[in-house]
Amino acid sequence: MADPRGFLKHRREEPAHRPIPLRLMDFREVHEHDSAATVEKQASRCMDCGVPFCHAACPLANIIPEWNDLVRMDRWKEAFDRLHATNNFPEWTGRICPAPCEGGCVLAIDDDAVTIKNIELAIAERGFEEGWVQPIPASFDTGQSIAVVGSGPAGLAAAQQLTRAGHSVTVFERDDKLGGLMRYGVPDYKLEAQYIDRRLEQMRAEGTEFIVGVSPTVKDLSGFDAVVLATGATLARDLPAPGRKHSGIYQAMEYLPWANRQAAGESHEDTIDAKGKNVVVIGGGDTGIDCFGTALRQGAKSVTQLDIHVPAPEKRSPVTPWPMFPLIKSSASAHEEGDYVVTGEEPEELAERLGLAHRKTGSSLADRLFSANTVEFHGEDGKVTGLTVNEVEVVDGQRVPVAGTEYHLDADLVLLALGFTGPERGGLVHDLGLQADKRGRLVRDEDYQAERAETASAFGGFDGPVFIAGDNGRGASLIVWAISEGRACAEAVDRVLMGETNLPRAVNPSDMPIGV
């Protein structure tokens, strides 16, 4: 059983971050890795509750108390096996999942939650170090072929599960490299590309085939027995304020992919570079934070992030009581970097890279503004030069401007990070006759099977089943939900094609909460 006094003996400790002056000079991973002894100590804080709410809060239904206790007892290989029983890619979720499990930790009622996410990452990394991550090829061939369109976490999870079930699986990716938004959306300082590539090596060895740089047509899919669409929700929400047409205003997903390519040593004339510019990021979510940290690393003259919401409370809000994912004030690593105060003593290389010569000694690198609403963009000669912002307050559930609060911000580069409205509607979505609901999500049944507007013969003749997995069916969400959906969709595909299945089923669409 668990150490009944572990949470009393040890306080929550998270891995240290690399020093800010160093990490601002590159796109390497921000955090450092704890020793095995430290991780085992943190795992001992888990009480192995009779009703593990962390388990319920995890979209993958990770068996968290069990692998925590196995780590505590130095039984890392068993912890590795238990973790992979529910999660194909824990080294990714251990880095970029916001950890709803920790919000549901019983300790979080009145204490600091167990460092579940960090323990998960430590188990996964131990597995790679020890050589425990090996291909798991199928022992038989079903004779069924499946096309998976999209190589984000949902598509890759579905592909790996189906390959291991004995199907012939081909993944199509329209970009020039695999990984979806993990590669061309999430900055490398949060998830380095090497961690995507090494897992892809395992999948190739298991027999999954990949076709890169291709947006398949219905004709390309005609030889497959089933299709899984895992194309994500990539339609960005716009901001139709006056002056929006000025150049220098970009969607976040126009900016971040080029930044990732730049970090990988690629150069291109279309690269959007923040170096030496006054940057304003509109949007307070994860994507906005990613833009914030990336602009700092590129050497922006200033970075300001606008969040239309009021600041979150210091302690858990009554609006999100335990065991819900908490609404609470937090500071991302990028915000720590923004709060870094220029001293005038930085190394010359750092000062040059970050444009510190343009800053006054004693000033911070960047700022966040809350209750901030963009009123209008300004420009000269068609280029953005700034924007007018006002403060807003919530009255009867509606945001209304506060009189006399308008102010001006200089801006040479504006990045819109306002979320996503659903999947793209052209291409296969149109050609396969798929339908969208009022929220823009592709319509599917409880078996993840798409509802089609007309007979398949009217859409290129593909009459096999089409399945929907990930953000294109759920709406923009978390990586942990994407993997969960990919696994559950694979179970449905296997069952429909074979009449039965041994693959685990995690969730179905009708059961999914929308809160995280």
XYZ file of C-alpha atoms in Angstrom:
516
model
C 0.000 0.000 0.000
C 1.009 3.647 -0.279
C 3.010 5.462 2.378
C 0.163 6.792 4.581
C 2.306 9.693 5.800
C 4.142 10.511 2.583
C 2.189 13.706 1.959
C 2.981 14.838 5.507
C 6.705 14.162 5.209
C 7.283 15.813 1.860
C 6.120 19.037 0.297
C 5.359 19.306 -3.407
C 8.521 19.964 -5.404
C 8.608 20.520 -9.153
C 11.675 20.212 -11.388
C 13.787 23.328 -11.583
C 13.765 25.458 -14.719
C 16.912 26.368 -16.562
C 18.119 29.902 -15.741
C 16.141 32.469 -17.714
C 19.163 34.173 -19.340
C 20.260 30.802 -20.705
C 16.945 29.468 -21.938
C 16.093 32.713 -23.710
C 19.064 32.082 -25.978
C 17.652 28.888 -27.480
C 14.532 26.788 -28.020
C 15.716 23.895 -25.849
C 13.494 22.377 -23.203
C 12.827 24.766 -20.327
C 12.739 22.386 -17.383
C 15.431 20.176 -15.946
C 14.893 16.561 -14.877
C 14.791 15.442 -11.248
C 16.785 12.514 -9.924
C 15.072 9.159 -9.481
C 15.274 9.589 -5.703
C 13.454 12.930 -5.870
C 10.728 11.514 -8.111
C 10.268 8.529 -5.785
C 9.911 10.924 -2.856
C 7.264 12.930 -4.709
C 5.430 9.734 -5.697
C 5.245 8.788 -2.016
C 2.911 11.777 -1.470
C 0.186 9.850 -3.338
C -2.282 8.345 -0.847
C -3.626 5.646 -3.205
C -7.130 6.894 -2.397
C -10.008 4.450 -2.212
C -11.786 6.598 -4.801
C -9.003 8.030 -6.997
C -10.448 11.225 -8.445
C -7.194 11.794 -10.347
C -8.029 8.656 -12.321
C -11.508 9.998 -13.108
C -10.178 13.450 -14.038
C -7.767 12.002 -16.608
C -9.327 11.663 -20.096
C -7.116 8.615 -20.651
C -8.212 7.029 -17.379
C -4.543 6.639 -16.437
C -4.166 4.332 -13.439
C -2.260 7.006 -11.588
C -2.162 5.710 -7.990
C -0.760 2.382 -9.152
C 2.188 3.754 -11.082
C 2.825 6.330 -8.377
C 3.171 3.565 -5.816
C 5.336 1.455 -8.127
C 7.704 4.410 -8.534
C 7.743 4.926 -4.766
C 8.915 1.325 -4.379
C 11.597 1.726 -7.091
C 9.722 -0.638 -9.428
C 10.116 1.584 -12.466
C 9.691 -1.060 -15.182
C 6.324 -2.090 -13.764
C 5.328 1.576 -13.535
C 6.353 1.994 -17.182
C 4.160 -0.929 -18.241
C 1.203 0.304 -16.209
C 1.505 3.807 -17.667
C 1.628 2.545 -21.259
C -1.441 0.396 -20.696
C -3.543 3.554 -21.029
C -1.322 6.125 -22.759
C 0.591 5.602 -26.016
C 2.667 8.768 -25.664
C 3.262 9.724 -22.006
C 6.451 11.616 -22.857
C 4.252 14.105 -24.758
C 1.470 14.458 -22.202
C 4.098 14.648 -19.446
C 5.386 17.786 -21.155
C 2.396 19.654 -22.589
C -0.762 18.353 -20.915
C -2.134 20.879 -18.342
C -2.708 17.961 -15.939
C -6.437 17.884 -15.143
C -5.520 14.860 -13.013
C -3.783 17.140 -10.533
C -6.918 19.250 -10.237
C -8.734 16.073 -9.168
C -6.049 14.924 -6.721
C -7.560 14.483 -3.248
C -4.630 16.380 -1.760
C -5.705 19.381 -3.848
C -8.738 19.861 -1.600
C -6.609 21.783 0.893
C -2.985 21.083 -0.022
C -0.680 20.929 -3.038
C -1.513 18.105 -5.438
C 0.851 15.252 -6.180
C 3.237 16.087 -9.053
C 1.483 13.549 -11.280
C 2.556 15.099 -14.565
C 6.231 15.193 -13.598
C 6.154 11.609 -12.340
C 4.540 10.524 -15.614
C 7.303 12.209 -17.603
C 9.992 10.683 -15.412
C 8.571 7.188 -15.995
C 8.433 7.723 -19.753
C 11.967 9.094 -19.955
C 13.271 6.255 -17.772
C 11.717 3.882 -20.302
C 13.655 5.427 -23.178
C 16.890 5.516 -21.172
C 16.595 1.855 -20.183
C 15.559 0.666 -23.647
C 12.096 -0.417 -22.528
C 10.435 1.396 -25.442
C 10.424 -1.314 -28.084
C 8.247 -1.964 -31.146
C 5.169 -4.081 -30.432
C 4.348 -5.588 -33.829
C 1.104 -7.470 -34.396
C 1.309 -11.256 -34.304
C -1.117 -11.647 -37.236
C -2.477 -9.807 -40.279
C -6.208 -9.082 -40.453
C -6.089 -8.293 -44.161
C -7.818 -4.967 -43.497
C -6.261 -1.645 -44.573
C -6.972 1.684 -42.902
C -6.062 5.242 -43.898
C -5.497 7.729 -41.099
C -5.564 11.334 -42.290
C -3.627 13.591 -39.931
C -0.539 12.878 -37.824
C -1.351 14.787 -34.674
C -1.764 12.949 -31.353
C -5.253 11.641 -32.208
C -4.202 10.261 -35.595
C -0.983 8.734 -34.272
C -2.724 7.115 -31.299
C -5.365 5.600 -33.582
C -2.706 4.449 -36.043
C -0.554 2.768 -33.398
C -3.491 0.949 -31.829
C -4.786 -0.277 -35.190
C -1.344 -1.377 -36.355
C -0.869 -3.385 -33.180
C -4.291 -4.966 -33.776
C -2.995 -6.425 -37.049
C -4.344 -3.963 -39.591
C -2.349 -2.361 -42.395
C -2.280 1.340 -41.510
C -1.151 4.284 -43.635
C -0.974 7.780 -42.148
C -1.294 10.762 -44.500
C 0.160 14.131 -43.450
C -0.078 17.227 -45.611
C 2.879 18.987 -43.961
C 6.459 18.089 -44.806
C 7.024 16.466 -41.401
C 4.885 14.393 -39.055
C 3.400 15.516 -35.762
C 0.663 18.002 -36.588
C 0.452 20.943 -34.209
C 2.875 19.223 -31.861
C 5.593 19.904 -34.417
C 4.323 23.069 -36.073
C 2.317 24.682 -33.291
C 3.794 23.836 -29.901
C 7.170 25.597 -29.467
C 10.248 23.428 -29.124
C 10.971 24.848 -25.683
C 7.849 22.965 -24.523
C 8.167 19.860 -26.729
C 11.348 19.380 -28.723
C 10.932 17.711 -32.104
C 13.339 14.937 -31.113
C 10.726 13.585 -28.708
C 8.237 13.262 -31.558
C 10.742 11.634 -33.906
C 11.888 8.885 -31.548
C 8.299 7.689 -31.008
C 7.710 7.722 -34.753
C 10.676 5.371 -35.107
C 8.864 2.887 -32.866
C 5.698 3.186 -34.966
C 7.575 2.617 -38.228
C 9.210 -0.478 -36.747
C 5.764 -1.764 -35.792
C 4.636 -1.474 -39.411
C 2.763 1.818 -39.633
C 3.410 3.518 -42.972
C 3.589 7.284 -43.405
C 2.985 9.415 -46.493
C 4.158 12.985 -45.932
C 3.415 16.139 -47.911
C 0.129 14.812 -49.321
C -3.473 15.905 -48.789
C -5.243 12.741 -49.931
C -8.258 12.817 -52.210
C -11.151 10.387 -52.175
C -9.448 8.619 -55.060
C -6.329 8.125 -52.905
C -8.506 6.452 -50.266
C -10.393 4.161 -52.611
C -8.279 1.097 -51.849
C -8.730 1.258 -48.077
C -11.347 -0.579 -46.027
C -11.858 2.331 -43.605
C -10.754 5.922 -43.106
C -10.010 7.761 -39.863
C -10.077 11.560 -40.175
C -7.946 13.135 -37.451
C -7.375 16.495 -39.092
C -7.783 18.724 -36.048
C -9.636 21.996 -35.627
C -7.466 24.424 -37.548
C -9.863 27.242 -38.459
C -8.632 30.168 -36.393
C -11.015 32.694 -34.855
C -10.449 36.166 -36.277
C -10.817 39.654 -34.791
C -12.790 41.894 -37.176
C -11.803 45.174 -35.548
C -11.251 48.340 -37.648
C -7.796 48.266 -39.236
C -7.601 44.460 -39.310
C -6.393 44.512 -42.924
C -3.103 46.248 -42.101
C -0.077 44.076 -42.786
C 1.816 42.830 -39.751
C -1.282 41.235 -38.168
C -1.134 37.443 -38.240
C -2.895 34.452 -36.822
C -0.841 32.602 -34.209
C -0.778 29.527 -36.408
C 0.761 31.556 -39.190
C 3.534 32.633 -36.833
C 4.324 29.586 -34.684
C 4.988 27.052 -37.482
C 7.655 29.295 -38.998
C 9.181 29.844 -35.569
C 9.464 26.079 -35.144
C 11.063 25.762 -38.569
C 13.468 28.530 -37.617
C 14.344 26.680 -34.409
C 15.025 23.584 -36.524
C 17.548 25.531 -38.597
C 15.272 26.051 -41.584
C 14.998 29.474 -43.200
C 12.394 30.814 -45.556
C 11.464 34.196 -46.955
C 7.979 33.888 -45.424
C 9.307 33.527 -41.871
C 7.595 35.915 -39.444
C 10.308 37.182 -37.105
C 9.706 39.246 -33.976
C 13.303 40.428 -33.633
C 13.509 44.133 -32.770
C 9.713 44.601 -32.942
C 7.040 45.726 -30.542
C 4.863 42.623 -30.370
C 1.295 42.450 -29.101
C -0.288 39.045 -28.558
C -4.085 39.092 -28.372
C -5.402 36.103 -26.421
C -4.577 34.789 -22.955
C -4.687 31.035 -23.551
C -1.958 28.494 -24.180
C -1.490 29.506 -27.811
C -1.051 33.126 -26.795
C 1.495 32.095 -24.183
C 3.358 30.110 -26.836
C 3.547 33.244 -29.001
C 4.706 35.234 -25.969
C 7.622 32.904 -25.206
C 8.584 32.545 -28.860
C 8.704 36.305 -29.439
C 10.991 36.697 -26.414
C 13.381 34.123 -27.836
C 13.411 35.838 -31.202
C 14.566 39.060 -29.572
C 11.427 41.197 -29.649
C 11.875 44.769 -28.492
C 8.789 44.394 -26.305
C 6.029 41.819 -25.876
C 2.591 42.552 -24.463
C -0.099 39.914 -24.048
C -3.724 41.013 -23.898
C -6.236 38.860 -22.041
C -9.898 39.881 -22.121
C -10.572 37.961 -18.908
C -10.050 39.243 -15.377
C -7.063 37.716 -13.574
C -7.751 34.305 -12.085
C -7.930 34.133 -8.276
C -4.945 33.160 -6.157
C -6.862 30.196 -4.706
C -9.321 27.787 -6.306
C -12.463 29.591 -7.446
C -15.897 28.460 -6.199
C -16.820 28.298 -9.881
C -14.476 25.308 -10.290
C -14.679 23.386 -6.997
C -12.649 20.243 -6.412
C -12.365 17.865 -8.266
C -12.928 20.080 -11.328
C -10.017 21.522 -13.275
C -9.305 24.608 -11.166
C -9.612 28.225 -12.210
C -6.555 29.566 -10.414
C -3.792 32.048 -11.105
C -0.728 30.443 -12.599
C 2.422 31.602 -14.320
C 3.756 29.781 -17.364
C 7.489 29.530 -17.962
C 7.108 32.161 -20.697
C 5.593 34.566 -18.173
C 8.514 33.947 -15.824
C 10.736 35.002 -18.710
C 8.603 38.080 -19.322
C 8.976 39.046 -15.675
C 12.766 38.783 -15.927
C 14.252 42.179 -15.075
C 17.009 43.558 -17.276
C 20.022 44.425 -15.112
C 22.432 45.783 -17.678
C 24.909 43.042 -16.759
C 23.739 40.417 -19.246
C 26.372 38.795 -21.495
C 26.863 40.623 -24.779
C 25.546 37.678 -26.814
C 22.327 37.583 -24.801
C 21.878 41.337 -24.965
C 22.287 41.287 -28.726
C 19.972 38.323 -29.255
C 17.171 39.712 -27.094
C 17.579 43.302 -28.100
C 18.349 44.263 -24.513
C 20.306 47.247 -25.723
C 16.924 48.819 -26.520
C 15.656 48.382 -22.965
C 16.156 50.435 -19.870
C 18.015 48.826 -16.990
C 15.529 47.694 -14.356
C 12.697 47.050 -16.822
C 11.023 43.702 -17.433
C 11.087 41.996 -20.807
C 7.336 41.798 -21.306
C 3.926 42.393 -19.752
C 0.449 40.889 -19.453
C -2.669 43.030 -19.403
C -6.029 41.701 -18.223
C -9.617 42.819 -18.914
C -8.125 44.168 -22.147
C -10.256 44.481 -25.269
C -8.917 45.523 -28.674
C -10.917 48.418 -30.085
C -9.032 49.323 -33.267
C -5.788 48.710 -35.142
C -3.756 51.660 -36.428
C -1.271 51.791 -39.257
C 0.767 53.831 -41.698
C 1.290 52.988 -45.356
C -0.757 49.844 -44.857
C 1.424 48.515 -42.010
C 0.256 48.130 -38.435
C 1.802 50.606 -35.987
C -0.348 50.141 -32.905
C -3.754 49.520 -31.453
C -6.302 51.095 -29.171
C -7.322 49.021 -26.161
C -9.903 49.557 -23.447
C -10.762 47.834 -20.213
C -13.921 45.771 -19.959
C -16.034 44.467 -17.106
C -18.675 41.763 -16.932
C -22.227 43.051 -16.451
C -25.111 40.555 -16.508
C -22.866 38.024 -18.162
C -21.770 40.409 -20.934
C -18.440 42.195 -21.346
C -18.932 45.943 -21.590
C -16.308 48.691 -21.976
C -15.371 50.781 -18.962
C -15.706 54.461 -19.814
C -12.496 56.473 -19.956
C -10.148 53.483 -19.953
C -8.863 53.580 -23.530
C -5.108 53.461 -24.056
C -2.669 52.991 -26.929
C -0.038 50.306 -27.512
C 2.717 50.514 -30.112
C 2.878 47.402 -32.282
C 4.939 46.386 -35.301
C 3.686 42.803 -35.080
C 0.282 41.649 -33.810
C -0.466 37.957 -33.223
C -4.043 36.737 -32.867
C -4.424 33.760 -30.518
C -8.185 33.657 -30.054
C -8.868 29.954 -30.367
C -10.321 27.834 -33.144
C -13.775 27.455 -34.648
C -13.528 23.932 -36.040
C -12.031 21.874 -38.864
C -11.549 23.038 -42.423
C -14.635 22.263 -44.530
C -13.120 21.704 -47.960
C -11.182 18.747 -49.305
C -12.184 15.396 -47.860
C -14.764 16.889 -45.514
C -16.718 18.110 -48.545
C -15.917 15.239 -50.859
C -16.955 12.575 -48.348
C -20.224 14.363 -47.612
C -19.485 14.994 -43.934
C -21.682 17.250 -41.854
C -20.871 19.775 -39.128
C -22.918 20.750 -36.084
C -23.673 24.306 -34.957
C -20.300 24.474 -33.172
C -18.459 23.527 -36.352
C -17.571 19.994 -35.222
C -17.901 17.078 -37.614
C -20.959 14.987 -36.762
C -20.348 11.399 -35.637
C -22.158 8.697 -33.703
C -21.162 6.955 -30.487
C -18.815 4.719 -32.466
C -16.967 7.715 -33.905
C -18.473 6.956 -37.314
C -19.229 9.993 -39.458
C -22.701 10.901 -40.620
C -22.665 11.536 -44.356
C -25.066 13.809 -46.158
C -25.478 11.661 -49.260
C -24.545 8.237 -50.576
C -20.856 7.575 -51.003
C -21.264 7.106 -54.750
C -21.910 10.823 -55.060
C -18.582 11.541 -53.449
C -15.983 9.674 -55.440
C -17.298 6.191 -54.814
C -15.710 5.522 -51.414
C -18.333 3.468 -49.603
C -16.298 2.286 -46.624
C -16.840 3.587 -43.102
C -15.395 6.992 -42.189
C -14.454 7.696 -38.584
C -13.820 11.030 -36.850
C -11.245 11.363 -34.039
C -9.787 14.304 -32.172
C -10.418 18.023 -32.312
C -12.337 17.894 -35.601
C -15.094 15.968 -33.812
C -14.673 17.161 -30.236
C -13.673 20.757 -30.798
C -10.291 22.261 -29.961
C -9.111 20.627 -26.761
C -6.144 19.082 -24.956
C -3.508 16.634 -26.173
C -4.673 14.134 -23.559
C -8.182 14.214 -25.040
C -6.751 13.763 -28.542
C -4.860 10.623 -27.531
C -7.904 9.327 -25.670
C -10.088 9.869 -28.725
C -7.559 8.224 -31.021
C -7.464 5.126 -28.816
C -11.237 4.933 -28.469
C -11.758 5.488 -32.193
C -9.310 2.676 -32.975
C -11.384 0.334 -30.825
C -14.504 1.285 -32.797
C -12.751 0.821 -36.159
C -11.439 -2.610 -35.149
C -14.853 -3.706 -33.907
C -16.687 -2.504 -37.027
C -14.208 -4.172 -39.395
C -13.736 -7.409 -37.463
C -17.020 -7.819 -35.584
C -15.157 -7.908 -32.272
C -12.130 -6.288 -30.671
C -9.586 -6.684 -27.919
C -8.579 -3.031 -27.995
C -9.489 -0.986 -24.899
C -12.238 1.584 -25.125
C -11.631 4.688 -23.053
C -14.570 6.983 -23.804
C -17.272 7.651 -26.341
C -18.254 11.079 -27.682
C -21.531 11.283 -25.763
C -19.706 10.820 -22.443
C -17.142 13.558 -22.937
C -17.186 16.614 -20.675
C -16.326 19.864 -22.418
C -14.784 21.621 -19.410
C -11.150 20.894 -20.258
